[in-house]
Coordinates of C-alpha atoms in Angstrom, one line a residue:
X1 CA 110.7 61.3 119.5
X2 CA 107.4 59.5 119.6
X3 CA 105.7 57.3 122.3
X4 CA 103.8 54.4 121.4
X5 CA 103.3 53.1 125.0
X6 CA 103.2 53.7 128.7
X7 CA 102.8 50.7 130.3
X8 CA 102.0 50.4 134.4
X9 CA 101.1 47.7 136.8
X10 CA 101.5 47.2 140.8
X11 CA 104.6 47.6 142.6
X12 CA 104.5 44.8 144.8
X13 CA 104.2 42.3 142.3
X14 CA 107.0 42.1 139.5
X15 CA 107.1 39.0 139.1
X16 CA 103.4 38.4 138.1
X17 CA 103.6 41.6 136.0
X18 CA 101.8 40.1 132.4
X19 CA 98.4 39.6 135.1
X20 CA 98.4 42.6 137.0
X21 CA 99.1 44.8 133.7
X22 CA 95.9 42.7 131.9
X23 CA 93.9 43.4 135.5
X24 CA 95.4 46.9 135.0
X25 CA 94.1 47.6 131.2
X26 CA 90.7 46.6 132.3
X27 CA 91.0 49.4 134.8
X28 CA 91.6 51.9 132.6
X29 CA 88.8 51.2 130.3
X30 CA 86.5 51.5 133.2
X31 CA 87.8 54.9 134.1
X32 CA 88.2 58.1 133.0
X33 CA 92.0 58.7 133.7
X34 CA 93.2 59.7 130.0
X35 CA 90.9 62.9 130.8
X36 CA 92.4 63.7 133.7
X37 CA 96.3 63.3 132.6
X38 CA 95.2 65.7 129.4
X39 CA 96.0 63.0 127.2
X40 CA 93.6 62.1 124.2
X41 CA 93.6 58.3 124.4
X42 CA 95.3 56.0 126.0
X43 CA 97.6 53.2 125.4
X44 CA 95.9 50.2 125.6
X45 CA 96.7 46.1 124.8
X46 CA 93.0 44.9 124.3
X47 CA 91.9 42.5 126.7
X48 CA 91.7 39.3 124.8
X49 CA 95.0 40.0 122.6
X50 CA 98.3 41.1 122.7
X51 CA 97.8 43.8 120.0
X52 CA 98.8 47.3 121.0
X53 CA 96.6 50.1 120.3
X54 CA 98.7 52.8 119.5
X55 CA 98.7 57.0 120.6
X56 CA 101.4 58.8 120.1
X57 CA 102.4 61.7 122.2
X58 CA 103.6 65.2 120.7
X59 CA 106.9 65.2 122.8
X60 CA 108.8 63.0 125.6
X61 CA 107.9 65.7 127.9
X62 CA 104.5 64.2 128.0
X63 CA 105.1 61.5 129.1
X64 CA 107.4 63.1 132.0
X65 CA 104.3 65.3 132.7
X66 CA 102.1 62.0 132.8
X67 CA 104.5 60.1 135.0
X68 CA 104.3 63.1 137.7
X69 CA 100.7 63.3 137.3
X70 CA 100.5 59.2 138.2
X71 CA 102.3 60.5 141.2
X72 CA 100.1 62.6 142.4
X73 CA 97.4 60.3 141.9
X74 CA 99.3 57.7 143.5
X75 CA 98.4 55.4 141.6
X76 CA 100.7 52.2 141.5
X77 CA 103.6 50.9 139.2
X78 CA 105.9 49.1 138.9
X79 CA 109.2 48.8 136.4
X80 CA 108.5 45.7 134.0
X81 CA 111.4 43.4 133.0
X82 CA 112.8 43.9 129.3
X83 CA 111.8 40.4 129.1
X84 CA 107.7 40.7 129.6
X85 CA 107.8 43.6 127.3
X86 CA 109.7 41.9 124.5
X87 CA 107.0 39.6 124.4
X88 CA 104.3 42.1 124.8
X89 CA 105.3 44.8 122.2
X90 CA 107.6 42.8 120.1
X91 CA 108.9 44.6 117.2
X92 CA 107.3 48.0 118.7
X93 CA 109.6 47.9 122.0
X94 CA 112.6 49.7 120.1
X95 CA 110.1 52.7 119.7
X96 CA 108.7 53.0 123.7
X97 CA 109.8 54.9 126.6
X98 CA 108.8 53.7 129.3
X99 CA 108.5 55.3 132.6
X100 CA 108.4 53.5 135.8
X101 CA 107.6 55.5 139.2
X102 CA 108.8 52.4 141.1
X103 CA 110.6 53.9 144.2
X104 CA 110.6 57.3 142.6
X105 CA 112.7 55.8 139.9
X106 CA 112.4 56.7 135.9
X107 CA 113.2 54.0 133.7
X108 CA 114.7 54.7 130.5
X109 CA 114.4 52.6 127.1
X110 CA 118.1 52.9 126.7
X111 CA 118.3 51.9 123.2
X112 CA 116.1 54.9 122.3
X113 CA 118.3 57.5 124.2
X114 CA 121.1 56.6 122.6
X115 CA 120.1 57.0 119.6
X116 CA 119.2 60.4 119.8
X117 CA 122.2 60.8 121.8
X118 CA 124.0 59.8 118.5
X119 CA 121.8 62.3 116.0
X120 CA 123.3 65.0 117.9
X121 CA 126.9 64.0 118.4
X122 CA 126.4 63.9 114.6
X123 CA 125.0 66.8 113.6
X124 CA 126.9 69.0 116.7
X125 CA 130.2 67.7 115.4
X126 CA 130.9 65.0 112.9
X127 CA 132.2 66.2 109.8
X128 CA 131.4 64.4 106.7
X129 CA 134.5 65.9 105.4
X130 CA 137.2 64.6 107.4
X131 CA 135.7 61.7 109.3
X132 CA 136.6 63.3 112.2
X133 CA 134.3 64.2 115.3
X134 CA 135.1 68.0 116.7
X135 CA 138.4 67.1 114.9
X136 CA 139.6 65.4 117.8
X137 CA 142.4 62.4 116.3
X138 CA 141.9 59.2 118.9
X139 CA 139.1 60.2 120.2
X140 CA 137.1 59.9 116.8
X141 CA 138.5 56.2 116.8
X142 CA 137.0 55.4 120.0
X143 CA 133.6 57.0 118.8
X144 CA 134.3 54.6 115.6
X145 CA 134.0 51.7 118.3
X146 CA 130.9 53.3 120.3
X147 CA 129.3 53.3 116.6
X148 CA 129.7 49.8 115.7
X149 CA 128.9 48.6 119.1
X150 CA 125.4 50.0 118.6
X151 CA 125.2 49.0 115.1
X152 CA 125.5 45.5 116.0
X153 CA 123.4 45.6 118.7
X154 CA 120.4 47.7 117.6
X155 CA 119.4 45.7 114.1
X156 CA 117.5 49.1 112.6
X157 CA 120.4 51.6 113.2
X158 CA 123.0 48.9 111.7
X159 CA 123.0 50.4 108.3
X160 CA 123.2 54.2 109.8
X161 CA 126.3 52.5 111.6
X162 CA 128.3 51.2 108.7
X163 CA 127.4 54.3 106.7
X164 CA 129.0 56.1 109.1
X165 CA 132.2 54.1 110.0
X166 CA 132.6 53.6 106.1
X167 CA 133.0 57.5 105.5
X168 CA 135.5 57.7 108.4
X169 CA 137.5 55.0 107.0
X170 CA 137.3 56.7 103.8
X171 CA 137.9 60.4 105.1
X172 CA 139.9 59.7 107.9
X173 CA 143.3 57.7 107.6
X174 CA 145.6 60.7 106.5
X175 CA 144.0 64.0 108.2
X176 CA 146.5 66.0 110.5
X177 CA 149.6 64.8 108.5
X178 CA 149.2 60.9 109.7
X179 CA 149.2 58.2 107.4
X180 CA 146.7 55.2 107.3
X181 CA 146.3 56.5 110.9
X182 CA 149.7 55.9 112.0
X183 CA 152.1 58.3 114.1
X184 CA 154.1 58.3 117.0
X185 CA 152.0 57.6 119.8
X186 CA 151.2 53.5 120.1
X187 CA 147.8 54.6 122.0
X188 CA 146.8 56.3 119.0
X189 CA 147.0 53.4 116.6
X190 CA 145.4 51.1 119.2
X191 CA 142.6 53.4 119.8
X192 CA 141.5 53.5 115.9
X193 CA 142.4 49.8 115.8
X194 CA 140.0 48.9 118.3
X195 CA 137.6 51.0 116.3
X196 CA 138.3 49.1 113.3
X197 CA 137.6 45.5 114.8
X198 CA 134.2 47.1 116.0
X199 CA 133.6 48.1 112.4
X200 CA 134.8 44.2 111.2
X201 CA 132.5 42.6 114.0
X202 CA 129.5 45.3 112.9
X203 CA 130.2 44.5 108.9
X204 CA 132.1 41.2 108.1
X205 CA 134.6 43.5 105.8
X206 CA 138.2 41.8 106.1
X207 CA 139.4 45.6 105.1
X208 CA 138.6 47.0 108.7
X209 CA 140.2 43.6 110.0
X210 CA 143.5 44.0 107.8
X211 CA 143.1 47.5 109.2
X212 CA 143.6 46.4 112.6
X213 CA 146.4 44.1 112.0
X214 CA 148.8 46.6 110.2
X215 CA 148.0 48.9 112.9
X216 CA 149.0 46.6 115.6
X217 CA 152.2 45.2 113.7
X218 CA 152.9 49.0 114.3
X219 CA 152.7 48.5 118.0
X220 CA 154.3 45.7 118.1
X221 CA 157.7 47.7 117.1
X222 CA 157.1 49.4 120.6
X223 CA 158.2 46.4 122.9
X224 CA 161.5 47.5 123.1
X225 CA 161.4 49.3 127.2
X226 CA 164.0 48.5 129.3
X227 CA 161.8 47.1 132.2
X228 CA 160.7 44.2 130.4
X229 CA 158.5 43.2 127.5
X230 CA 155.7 45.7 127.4
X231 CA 155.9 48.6 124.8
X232 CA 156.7 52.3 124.9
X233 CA 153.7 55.0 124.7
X234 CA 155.4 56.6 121.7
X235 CA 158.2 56.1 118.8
X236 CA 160.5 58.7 120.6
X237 CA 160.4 56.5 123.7
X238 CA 159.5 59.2 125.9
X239 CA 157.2 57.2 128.6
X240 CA 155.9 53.7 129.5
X241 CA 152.4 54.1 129.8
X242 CA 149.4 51.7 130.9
X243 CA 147.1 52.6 128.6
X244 CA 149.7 52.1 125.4
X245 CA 150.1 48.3 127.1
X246 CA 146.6 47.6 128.0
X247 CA 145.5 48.3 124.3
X248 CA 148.7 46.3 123.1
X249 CA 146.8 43.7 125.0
X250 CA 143.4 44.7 124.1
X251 CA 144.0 44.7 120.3
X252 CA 146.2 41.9 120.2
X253 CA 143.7 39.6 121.9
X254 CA 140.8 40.8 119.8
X255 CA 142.6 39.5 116.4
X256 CA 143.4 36.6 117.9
X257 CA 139.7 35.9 118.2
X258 CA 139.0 37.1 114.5
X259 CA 141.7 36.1 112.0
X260 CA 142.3 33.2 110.4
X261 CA 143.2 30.0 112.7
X262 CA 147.0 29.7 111.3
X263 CA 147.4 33.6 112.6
X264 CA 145.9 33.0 115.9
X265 CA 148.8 32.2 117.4
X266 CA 151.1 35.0 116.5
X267 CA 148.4 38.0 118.7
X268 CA 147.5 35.4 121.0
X269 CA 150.9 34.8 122.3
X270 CA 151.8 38.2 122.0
X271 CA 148.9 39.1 124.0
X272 CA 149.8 36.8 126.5
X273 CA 153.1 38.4 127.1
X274 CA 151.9 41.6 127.4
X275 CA 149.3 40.6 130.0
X276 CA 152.1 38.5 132.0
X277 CA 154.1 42.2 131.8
X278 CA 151.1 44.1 133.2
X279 CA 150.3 41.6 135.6
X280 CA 154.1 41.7 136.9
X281 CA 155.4 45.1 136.4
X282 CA 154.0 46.4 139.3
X283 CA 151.4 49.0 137.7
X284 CA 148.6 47.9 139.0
X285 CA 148.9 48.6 143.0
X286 CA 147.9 48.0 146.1
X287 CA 144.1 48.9 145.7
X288 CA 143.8 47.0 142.4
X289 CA 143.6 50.0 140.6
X290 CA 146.1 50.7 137.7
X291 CA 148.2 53.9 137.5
X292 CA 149.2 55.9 135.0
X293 CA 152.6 54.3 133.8
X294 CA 155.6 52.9 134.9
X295 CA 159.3 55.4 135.5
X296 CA 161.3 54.2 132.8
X297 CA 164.3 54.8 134.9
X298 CA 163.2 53.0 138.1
X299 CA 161.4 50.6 136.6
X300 CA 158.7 51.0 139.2
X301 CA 154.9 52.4 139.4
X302 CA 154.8 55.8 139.2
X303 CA 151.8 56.5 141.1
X304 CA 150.4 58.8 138.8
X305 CA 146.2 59.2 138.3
X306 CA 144.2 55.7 138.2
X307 CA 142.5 57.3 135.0
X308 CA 139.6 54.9 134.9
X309 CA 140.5 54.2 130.9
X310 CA 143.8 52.3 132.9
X311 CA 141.0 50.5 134.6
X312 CA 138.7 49.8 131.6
X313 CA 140.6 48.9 128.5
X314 CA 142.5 46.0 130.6
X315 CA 139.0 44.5 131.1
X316 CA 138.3 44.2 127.2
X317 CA 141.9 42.7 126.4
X318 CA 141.5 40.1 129.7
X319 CA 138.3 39.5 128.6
X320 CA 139.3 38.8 124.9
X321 CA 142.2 37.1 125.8
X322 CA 140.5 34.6 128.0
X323 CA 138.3 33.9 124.8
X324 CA 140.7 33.0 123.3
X325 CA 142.5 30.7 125.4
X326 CA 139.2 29.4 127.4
X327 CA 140.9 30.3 130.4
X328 CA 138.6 30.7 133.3
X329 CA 141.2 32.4 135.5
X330 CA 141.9 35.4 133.4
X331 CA 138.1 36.4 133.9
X332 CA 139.2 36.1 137.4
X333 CA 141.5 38.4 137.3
X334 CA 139.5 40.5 135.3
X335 CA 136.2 40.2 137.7
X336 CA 138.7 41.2 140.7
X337 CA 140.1 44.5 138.8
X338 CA 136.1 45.3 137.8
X339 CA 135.1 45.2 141.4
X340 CA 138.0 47.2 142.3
X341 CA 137.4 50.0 140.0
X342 CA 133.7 49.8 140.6
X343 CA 134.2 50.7 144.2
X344 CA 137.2 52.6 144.5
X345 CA 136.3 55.3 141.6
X346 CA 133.0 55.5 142.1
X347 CA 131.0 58.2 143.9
X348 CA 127.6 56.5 145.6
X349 CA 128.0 54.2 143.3
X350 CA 128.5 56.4 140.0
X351 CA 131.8 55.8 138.3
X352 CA 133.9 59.2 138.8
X353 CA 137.1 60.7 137.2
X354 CA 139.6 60.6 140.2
X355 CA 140.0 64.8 139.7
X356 CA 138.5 67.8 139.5
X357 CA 136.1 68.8 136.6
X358 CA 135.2 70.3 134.6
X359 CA 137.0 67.7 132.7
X360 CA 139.1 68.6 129.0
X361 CA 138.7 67.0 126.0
X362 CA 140.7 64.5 126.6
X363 CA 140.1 63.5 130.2
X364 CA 136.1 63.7 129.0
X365 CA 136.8 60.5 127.2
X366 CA 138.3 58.2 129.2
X367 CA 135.3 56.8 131.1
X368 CA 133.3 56.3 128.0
X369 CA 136.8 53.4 127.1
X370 CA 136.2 52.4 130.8
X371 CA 132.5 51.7 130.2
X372 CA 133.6 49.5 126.9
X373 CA 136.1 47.1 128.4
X374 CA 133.5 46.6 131.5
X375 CA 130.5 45.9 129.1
X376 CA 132.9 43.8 127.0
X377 CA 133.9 41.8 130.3
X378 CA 130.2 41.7 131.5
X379 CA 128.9 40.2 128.0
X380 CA 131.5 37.7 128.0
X381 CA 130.7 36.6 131.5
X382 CA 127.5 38.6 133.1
X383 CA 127.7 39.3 136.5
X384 CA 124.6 41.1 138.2
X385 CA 126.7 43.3 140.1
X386 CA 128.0 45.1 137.1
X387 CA 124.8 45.0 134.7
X388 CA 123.5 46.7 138.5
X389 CA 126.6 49.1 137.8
X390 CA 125.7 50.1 134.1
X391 CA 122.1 50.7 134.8
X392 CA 122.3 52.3 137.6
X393 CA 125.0 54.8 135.8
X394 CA 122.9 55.3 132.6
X395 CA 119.8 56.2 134.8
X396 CA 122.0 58.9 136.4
X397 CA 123.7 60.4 133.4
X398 CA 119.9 60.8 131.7
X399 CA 118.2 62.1 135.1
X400 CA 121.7 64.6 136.2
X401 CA 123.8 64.9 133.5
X402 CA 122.2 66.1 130.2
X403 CA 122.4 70.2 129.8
X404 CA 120.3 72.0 128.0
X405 CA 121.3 71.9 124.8
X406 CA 121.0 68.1 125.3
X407 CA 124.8 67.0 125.5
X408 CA 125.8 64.6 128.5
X409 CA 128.5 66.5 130.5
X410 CA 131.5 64.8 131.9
X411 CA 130.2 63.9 136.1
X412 CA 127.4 61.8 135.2
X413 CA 125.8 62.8 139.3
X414 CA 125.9 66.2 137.8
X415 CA 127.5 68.9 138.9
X416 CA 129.7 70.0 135.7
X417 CA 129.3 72.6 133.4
X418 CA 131.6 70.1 131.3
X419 CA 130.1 69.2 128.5
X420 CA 131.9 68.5 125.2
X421 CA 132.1 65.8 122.0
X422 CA 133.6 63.6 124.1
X423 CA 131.8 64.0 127.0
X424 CA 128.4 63.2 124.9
X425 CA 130.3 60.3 123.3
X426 CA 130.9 58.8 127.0
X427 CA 127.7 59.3 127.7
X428 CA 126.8 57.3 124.9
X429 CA 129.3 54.6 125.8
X430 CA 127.0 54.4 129.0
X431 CA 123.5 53.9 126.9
X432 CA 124.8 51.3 124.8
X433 CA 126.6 49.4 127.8
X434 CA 123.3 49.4 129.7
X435 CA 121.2 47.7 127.3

């Protein structure tokens, strides 16, 4: 990775940041600082233009070596807005990282990170082969959805994006005995239907969408519990679990923003019923934290782990759902369940699996889904409390959680030696969120 740019000002003036970085270039042409940080020349945007003059640096560990050498000097920074350096760099901001000292904090050009994050997940485990990522099943469709979500919001990895989700589509539908990635277990289907919808918003191909749609007809064969109308968690209707439901509602909702308007109907109302299920069933308890499931023979909350993938997916289908009905109040209910979750499974503010860890490969996942359904809430209706969330988050899992092989482990404060495909993929979750 290259660095075009490392760009400071004064700390105790954000807000006036274009001056005090134009007061601050002059500075530097007056001094000799590039001598003393052992760098050759420095980055400079010439006085009377916005042009940047460009150095790049062998390695990011130069400019972590330069930012603790602007320490010691103590000379003053600040952390510029996204905003002022959009209009600054322009087309050239993709390619920075930048490093603030503001407060002792490092700021990280998150776009950038995650896309190395994503060179490695690929060429640690994807296989070209099967489609799959460390063969893991629905995990691989929720990296499907992590891919297109970057795809469509970082314009030069797009193509990189739909290259890969168009091998997986290829590769993947029958590996491990399945078919068109249907089996038993409802979660499953929505898992790589969610991924497909991703790949329909990233590409405009109806095939991902028609995807989606025979997968959820699939579902919809679930809705036969005894405790009402939500739907089993597999075809042997062993277990009525949230996470089936919430992406039953998740997935539903989502076509009903996408297919044609004489469909909309049909996965609108059929979203609907499945929120009015999860809103009255009683899984969601007394904190405003969803457990695992429901006791199929009680018909009661079983009390089991508040995964936080119970506490994230319902955020993308409420979210979706109230697009599609303009309904104000399901984002309330929705912002109420965010704040709840945001609090109650976090540690110092840094979302936490409610167990021990080292996590497995399964459990390594499930905040990466969390991390989705509240980015999907938070872009729907931004909140500063939750961009506050994601950033703070994503600063953590770059500064603590990244071994050395370079794989983000599964306690983003640190602290695990957990550190898997689907803990990297979470990780990446996070970057993307945070942009």
């Amino acid at each position: 990775m290259f660095v075009e740019g490392l760009v400071l000002g004064t700390a105790s003036a954000v807000i006036q940041g274009i001056r005090q970085m134009l007061a601050l270039k002059m500075f530097l042409v007056q001094t000799s600082w590039p001598e003393r940080l052992g760098v050759d020349r420095p980055v400079l945007v010439r006085p009377h233009s916005r042009r940047l003059w460009k150095h790049k640096t062998k390695h990011i560990t130069q400019v972590r070596k330069t930012a603790q050498t602007l320490r010691d000097l103590n000379l003053p920074c600040f952390q510029l807005s996204v905003h002022i350096l959009s209009v600054l760099l322009g087309p050239t901001m993709k390619y920075l990282t930048l490093v603030s000292l503001m407060l002792g904090t490092a700021f990280a050009d998150y776009a950038s990170e995650a896309e190395s994050a994503i060179k490695l997940l690929q060429n640690k485990w994807y296989s070209t082969e099967t489609g799959l990522w460390a063969d893991t099943w629905w995990q691989s469709g929720n990296i499907v959805e992590t891919i297109a979500r970057f795809g469509i919001l970082d314009a030069d990895f797009k193509q990189t994006a739909i290259d890969i989700v168009s091998n997986t589509y290829a590769k993947s539908p029958n590996q491990k005995g399945y078919k068109n990635w249907h089996n038993d277990y409802y979660d499953d289907m929505g898992w790589w239907a969610m991924g497909w919808i991703a790949s329909y918003d990233l590409t405009g191909d109806g095939k991902y969408l028609d995807t989606a749609k025979d997968l959820f007809e699939d579902m919809v064969g679930g809705a036969s519990i005894p405790c009402g109308d939500g739907i089993w968690w597999n075809k042997p209707k062993e277990y009525i679990s949230s996470i089936s439901n919430e992406l039953y509602l998740a997935v539903g909702a989502s076509l009903a923003n996408r297919v044609p308007s004489g469909e909309k109907a049909h996965y609108q109302d059929l979203a609907q019923v499945e929120w009015n299920w999860i809103w009255e069933s009683g899984v969601i308890n007394s904190d405003r934290l969803i457990n695992d499931g429901i006791d199929k023979a009680s018909c009661k909350n079983n009390g089991d782990t508040t995964w936080t993938y119970n506490q994230g997916v319902v955020l993308a289908g409420l979210s979706e759902l109230a697009k599609a009905k303009s309904d104000g109040g399901l984002i309330q209910h929705a912002t109420e369940l965010a704040a709840a979750s945001m609090t109650k499974l976090s540690d110092a503010g840094i979302l936490t699996e409610p167990v021990g860890h080292p996590l497995d490969e399964q459990g390594a996942m499930f905040k990466g889904a969390y991390i989705r359904g509240l980015s999907s809430l938070n872009r729907n209706e931004k909140e500063q409390s939750r961009t506050d969330f994601l950033k703070k988050n994503a600063d953590s899992l770059l500064q603590k959680a990244k071994n050395a092989d370079g794989v983000f482990t599964d306690r983003w404060q640190g602290g695990s030696s957990g550190a898997s495909a689907t803990s990297h993929a979470s990780g990446i979750d996070l970057l993307v969120a945070a942009m």
